[in-house]
Tab-separated table of C-alpha atoms in Angstrom:
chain	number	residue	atom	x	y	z
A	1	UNK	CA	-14.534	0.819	31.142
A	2	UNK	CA	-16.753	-0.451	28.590
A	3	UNK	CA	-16.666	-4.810	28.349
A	4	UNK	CA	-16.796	-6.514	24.902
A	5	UNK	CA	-17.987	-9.799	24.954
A	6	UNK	CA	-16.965	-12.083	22.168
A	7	UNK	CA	-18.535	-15.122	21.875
A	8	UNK	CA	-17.991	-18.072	20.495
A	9	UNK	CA	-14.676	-17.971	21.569
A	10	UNK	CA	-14.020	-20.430	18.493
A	11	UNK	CA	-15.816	-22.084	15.828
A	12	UNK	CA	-15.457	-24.443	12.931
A	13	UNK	CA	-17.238	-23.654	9.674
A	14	UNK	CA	-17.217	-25.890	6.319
A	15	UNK	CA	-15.523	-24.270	3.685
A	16	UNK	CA	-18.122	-22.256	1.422
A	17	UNK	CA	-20.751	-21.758	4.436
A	18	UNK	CA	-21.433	-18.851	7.016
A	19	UNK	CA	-19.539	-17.963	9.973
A	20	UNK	CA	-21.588	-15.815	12.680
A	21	UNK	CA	-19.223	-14.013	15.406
A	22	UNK	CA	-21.585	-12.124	18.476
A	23	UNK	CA	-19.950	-8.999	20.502
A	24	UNK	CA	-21.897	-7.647	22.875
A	25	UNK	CA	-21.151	-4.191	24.698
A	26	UNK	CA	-21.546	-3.900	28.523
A	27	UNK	CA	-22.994	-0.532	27.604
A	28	UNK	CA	-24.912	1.054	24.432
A	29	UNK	CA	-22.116	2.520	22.211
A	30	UNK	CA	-24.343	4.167	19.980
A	31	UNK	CA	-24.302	8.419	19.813
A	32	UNK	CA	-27.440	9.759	19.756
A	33	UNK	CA	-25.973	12.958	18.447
A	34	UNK	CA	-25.347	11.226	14.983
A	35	UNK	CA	-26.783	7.835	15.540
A	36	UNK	CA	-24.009	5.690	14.762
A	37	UNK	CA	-21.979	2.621	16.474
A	38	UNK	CA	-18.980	3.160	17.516
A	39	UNK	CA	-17.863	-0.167	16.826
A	40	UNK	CA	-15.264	-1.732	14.599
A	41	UNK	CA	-13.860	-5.501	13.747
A	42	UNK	CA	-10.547	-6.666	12.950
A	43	UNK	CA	-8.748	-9.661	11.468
A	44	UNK	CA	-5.647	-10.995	12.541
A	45	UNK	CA	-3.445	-13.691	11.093
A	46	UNK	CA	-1.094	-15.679	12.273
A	47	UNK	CA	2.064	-13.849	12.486
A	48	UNK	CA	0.201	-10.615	11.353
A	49	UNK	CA	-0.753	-7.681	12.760
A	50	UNK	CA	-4.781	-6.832	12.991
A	51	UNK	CA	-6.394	-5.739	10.021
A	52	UNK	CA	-9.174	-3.315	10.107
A	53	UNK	CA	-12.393	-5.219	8.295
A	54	UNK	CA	-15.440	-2.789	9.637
A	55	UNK	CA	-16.298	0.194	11.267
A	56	UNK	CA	-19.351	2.398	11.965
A	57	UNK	CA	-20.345	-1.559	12.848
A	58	UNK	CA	-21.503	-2.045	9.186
A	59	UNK	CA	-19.103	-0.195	7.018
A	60	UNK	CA	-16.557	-2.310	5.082
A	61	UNK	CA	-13.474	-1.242	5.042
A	62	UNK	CA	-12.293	-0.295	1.688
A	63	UNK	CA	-10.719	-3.684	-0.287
A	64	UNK	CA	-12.605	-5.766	2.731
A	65	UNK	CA	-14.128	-8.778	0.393
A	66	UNK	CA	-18.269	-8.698	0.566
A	67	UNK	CA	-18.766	-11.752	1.789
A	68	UNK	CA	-17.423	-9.898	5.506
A	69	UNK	CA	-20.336	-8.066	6.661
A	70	UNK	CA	-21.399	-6.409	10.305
A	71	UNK	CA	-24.644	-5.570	11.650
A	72	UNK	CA	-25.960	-4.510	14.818
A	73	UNK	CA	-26.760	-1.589	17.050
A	74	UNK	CA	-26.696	-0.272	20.548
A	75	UNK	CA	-24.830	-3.166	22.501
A	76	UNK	CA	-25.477	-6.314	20.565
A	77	UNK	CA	-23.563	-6.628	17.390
A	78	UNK	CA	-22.345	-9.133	14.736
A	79	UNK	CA	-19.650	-9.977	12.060
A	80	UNK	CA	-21.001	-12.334	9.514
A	81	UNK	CA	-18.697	-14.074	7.075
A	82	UNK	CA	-20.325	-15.490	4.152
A	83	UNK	CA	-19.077	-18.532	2.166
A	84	UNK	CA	-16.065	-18.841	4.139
A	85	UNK	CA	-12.533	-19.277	2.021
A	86	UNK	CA	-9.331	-20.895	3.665
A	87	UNK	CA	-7.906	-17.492	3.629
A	88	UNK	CA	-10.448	-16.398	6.267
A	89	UNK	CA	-9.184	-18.599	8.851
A	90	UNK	CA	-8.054	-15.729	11.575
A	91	UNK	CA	-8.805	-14.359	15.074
A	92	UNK	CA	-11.570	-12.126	15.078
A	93	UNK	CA	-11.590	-9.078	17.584
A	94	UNK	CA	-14.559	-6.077	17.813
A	95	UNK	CA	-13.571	-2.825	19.214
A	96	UNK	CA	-15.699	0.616	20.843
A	97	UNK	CA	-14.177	3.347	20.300
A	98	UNK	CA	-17.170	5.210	22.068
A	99	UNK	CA	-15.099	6.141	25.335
A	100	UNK	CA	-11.346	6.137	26.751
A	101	UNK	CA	-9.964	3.344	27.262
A	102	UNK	CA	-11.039	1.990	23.615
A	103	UNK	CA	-11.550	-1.814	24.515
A	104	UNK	CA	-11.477	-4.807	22.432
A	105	UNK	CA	-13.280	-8.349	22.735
A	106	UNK	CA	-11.219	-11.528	23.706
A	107	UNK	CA	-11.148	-12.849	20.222
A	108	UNK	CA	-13.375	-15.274	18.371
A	109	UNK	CA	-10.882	-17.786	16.625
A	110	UNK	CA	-12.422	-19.013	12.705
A	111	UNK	CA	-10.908	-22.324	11.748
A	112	UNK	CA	-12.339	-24.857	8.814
A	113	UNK	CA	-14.368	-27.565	9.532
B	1	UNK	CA	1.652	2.998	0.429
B	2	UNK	CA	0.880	3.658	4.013
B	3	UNK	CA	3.148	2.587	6.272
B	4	UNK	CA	3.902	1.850	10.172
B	5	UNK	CA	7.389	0.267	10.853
B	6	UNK	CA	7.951	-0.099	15.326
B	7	UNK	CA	11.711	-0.685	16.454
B	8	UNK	CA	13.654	-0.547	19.792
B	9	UNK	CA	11.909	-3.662	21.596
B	10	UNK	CA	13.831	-6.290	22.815
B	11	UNK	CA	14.743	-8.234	26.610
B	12	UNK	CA	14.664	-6.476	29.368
B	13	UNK	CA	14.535	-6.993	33.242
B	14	UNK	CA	11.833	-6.174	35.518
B	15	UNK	CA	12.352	-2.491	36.342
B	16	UNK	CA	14.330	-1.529	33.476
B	17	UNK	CA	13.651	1.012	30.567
B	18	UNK	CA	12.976	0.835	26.653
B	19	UNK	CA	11.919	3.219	24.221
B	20	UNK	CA	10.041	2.014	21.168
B	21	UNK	CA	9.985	4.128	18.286
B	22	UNK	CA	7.854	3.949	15.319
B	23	UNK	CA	8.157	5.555	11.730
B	24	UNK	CA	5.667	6.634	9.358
B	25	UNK	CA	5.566	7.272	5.665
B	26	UNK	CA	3.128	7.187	3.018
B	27	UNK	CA	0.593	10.032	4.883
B	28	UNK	CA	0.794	13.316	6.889
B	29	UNK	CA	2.053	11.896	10.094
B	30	UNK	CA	1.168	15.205	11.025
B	31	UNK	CA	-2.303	15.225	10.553
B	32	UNK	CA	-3.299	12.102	12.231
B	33	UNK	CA	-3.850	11.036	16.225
B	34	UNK	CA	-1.771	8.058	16.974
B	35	UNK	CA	-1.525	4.850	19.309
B	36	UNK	CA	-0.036	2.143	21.022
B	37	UNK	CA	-2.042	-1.267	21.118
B	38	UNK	CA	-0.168	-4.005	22.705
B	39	UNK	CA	-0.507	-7.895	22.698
B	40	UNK	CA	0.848	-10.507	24.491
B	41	UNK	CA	1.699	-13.862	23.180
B	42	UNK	CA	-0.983	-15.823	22.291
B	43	UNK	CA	-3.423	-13.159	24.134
B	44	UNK	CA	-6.005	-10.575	23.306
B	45	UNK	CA	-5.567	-6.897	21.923
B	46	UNK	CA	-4.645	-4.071	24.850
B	47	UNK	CA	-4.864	-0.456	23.695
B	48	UNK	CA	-2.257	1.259	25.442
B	49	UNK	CA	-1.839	4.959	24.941
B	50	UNK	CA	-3.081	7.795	22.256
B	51	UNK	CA	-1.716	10.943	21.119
B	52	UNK	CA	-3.309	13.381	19.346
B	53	UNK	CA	-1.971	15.153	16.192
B	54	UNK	CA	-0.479	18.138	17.680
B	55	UNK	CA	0.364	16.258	21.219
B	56	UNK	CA	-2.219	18.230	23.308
B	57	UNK	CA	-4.419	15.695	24.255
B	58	UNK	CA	-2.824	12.269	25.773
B	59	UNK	CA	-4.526	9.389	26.990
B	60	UNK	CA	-3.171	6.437	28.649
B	61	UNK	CA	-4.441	2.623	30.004
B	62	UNK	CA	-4.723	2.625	33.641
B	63	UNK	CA	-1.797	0.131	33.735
B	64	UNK	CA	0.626	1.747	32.215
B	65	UNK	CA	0.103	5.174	32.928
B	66	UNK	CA	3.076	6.963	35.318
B	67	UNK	CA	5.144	4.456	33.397
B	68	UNK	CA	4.970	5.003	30.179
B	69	UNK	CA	5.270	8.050	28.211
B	70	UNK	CA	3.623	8.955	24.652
B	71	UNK	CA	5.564	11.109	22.541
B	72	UNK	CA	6.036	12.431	18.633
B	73	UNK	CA	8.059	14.548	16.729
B	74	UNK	CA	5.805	15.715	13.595
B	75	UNK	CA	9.261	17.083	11.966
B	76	UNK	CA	10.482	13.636	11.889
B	77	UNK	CA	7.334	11.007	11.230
B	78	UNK	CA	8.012	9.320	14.340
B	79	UNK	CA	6.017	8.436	17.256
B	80	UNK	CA	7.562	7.154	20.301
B	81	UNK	CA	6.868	5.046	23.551
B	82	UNK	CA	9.070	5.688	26.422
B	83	UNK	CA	8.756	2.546	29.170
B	84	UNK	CA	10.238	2.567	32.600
B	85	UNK	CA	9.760	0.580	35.462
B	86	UNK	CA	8.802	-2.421	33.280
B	87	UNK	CA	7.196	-5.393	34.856
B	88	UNK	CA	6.651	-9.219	33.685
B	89	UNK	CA	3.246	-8.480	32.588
B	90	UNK	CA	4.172	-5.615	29.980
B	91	UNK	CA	5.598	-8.751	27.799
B	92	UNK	CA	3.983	-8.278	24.371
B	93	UNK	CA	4.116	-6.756	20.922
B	94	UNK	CA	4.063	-3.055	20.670
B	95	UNK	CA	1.634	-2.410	18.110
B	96	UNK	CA	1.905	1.131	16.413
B	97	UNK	CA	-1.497	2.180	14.953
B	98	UNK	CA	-2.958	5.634	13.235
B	99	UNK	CA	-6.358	7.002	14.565
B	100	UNK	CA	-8.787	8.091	11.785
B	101	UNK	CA	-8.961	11.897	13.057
B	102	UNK	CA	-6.282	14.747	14.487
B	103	UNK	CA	-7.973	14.908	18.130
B	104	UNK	CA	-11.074	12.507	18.432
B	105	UNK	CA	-10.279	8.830	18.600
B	106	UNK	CA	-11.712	5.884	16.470
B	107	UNK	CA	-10.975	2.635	14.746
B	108	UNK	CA	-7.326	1.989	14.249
B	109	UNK	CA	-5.869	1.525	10.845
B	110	UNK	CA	-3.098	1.025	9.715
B	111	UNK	CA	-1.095	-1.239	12.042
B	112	UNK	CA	2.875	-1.761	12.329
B	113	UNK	CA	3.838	-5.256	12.377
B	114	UNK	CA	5.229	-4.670	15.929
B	115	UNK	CA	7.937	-5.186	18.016
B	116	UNK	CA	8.960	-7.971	21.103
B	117	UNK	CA	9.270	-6.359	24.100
B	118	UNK	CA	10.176	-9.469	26.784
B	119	UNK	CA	10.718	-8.291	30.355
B	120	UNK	CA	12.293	-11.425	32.093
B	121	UNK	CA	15.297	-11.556	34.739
């Protein structure tokens, strides 16, 4: 199975400035065959079920606000969040969905500084 | 509007039996792969089992597979999770989610908002 490694597993950002959340892949999940990650990021809020923010690691999910952004490739990848708003504050979870069993990362949870 | 709704969780003791079920409307049910992602309290996101649109590929988690049991009618717009043999550690909300595709699997979206199931003597 493929290991997604979230880290930090929390962190505390001032409202307006950036919040950087690393997932790293135990192996590549990039296809050569059409060179994309298969990687993905969700939001969940309390009480809520996970929201799909990204996939293709860097496409936004349509209505996704553009201050969420991913980048990345092969088996180091990040979600960005750009002048963070109190409705951001969430658990953060990336996802391959390059081989059975699809895993997720532990979680990176965003709260204001 | 697309739209996931799970039901049939609820308390259970270890070795017993539930079926979830999960209803979909707003899309052609029909035309999409679909999942179960589970989550226990205060824990981390589990994928759990797939199905694809026409039910001839099935894929389970090693823990739950020989338990559990994947199933959908496409007449109906309902997916459905049969559970036996239930232990402590299958405590969580049952998350139904749609694939992107009819066979190949991706990201999941959209999610239910999920049902309890509690396994506790």
């Amino acid at each position: 199975d493929i290991v997604m490694t979230q880290s930090p597993d929390s962190l505390a950002v001032s409202l307006g400035e950036r919040a950087t959340i690393n997932c790293k892949s135990s192996q590549s999940v990039l296809y050569s065959s059409n060179n994309k990650n298969f990687l993905s990021w969700y939001q969940q809020k309390p009480g809520q079920p996970p929201k799909l923010l990204i996939y293709w690691a860097s496409t936004r999910e349509s209505g996704v606000p553009d201050r969420f952004s991913g980048s990345g490739s092969g088996t180091d990848f990040t979600l960005t969040i750009s002048n963070l708003q109190a409705e951001d504050v969430a658990v953060y979870y990336c996802q391959q969905y390059y081989t059975s069993p699809r895993t997720f990362g532990q979680g990176t949870k965003v709260e204001i500084k | 509007e697309v739209q996931l709704v799970e039901s049939g969780g609820g308390l259970v003791k270890p070795g017993g039996s539930l079926r979830l079920s999960c209803a979909a409307s707003g899309f052609s049910f029909s035309s999409y792969s679909m999942n179960w992602v589970r989550q226990a309290p205060g824990k981390g996101l589990e994928w759990v089992s797939f199905i694809s649109s026409s039910s001839s590929l099935i894929y389970y988690a090693d823990s739950v597979r020989g338990r559990f049991t994947i199933s959908r009618d496409n007449a109906k717009n309902s997916l459905y999770l049969q559970m036996n043999n239930l232990r402590a550690e299958d405590t969580a909300f049952y998350y139904c989610a749609r694939d992107q595709d009819s066979g190949r699997y991706y990201w999941f979206d959209p999610w239910g908002q999920g049902t309890l199931v509690t396994v506790s003597s």
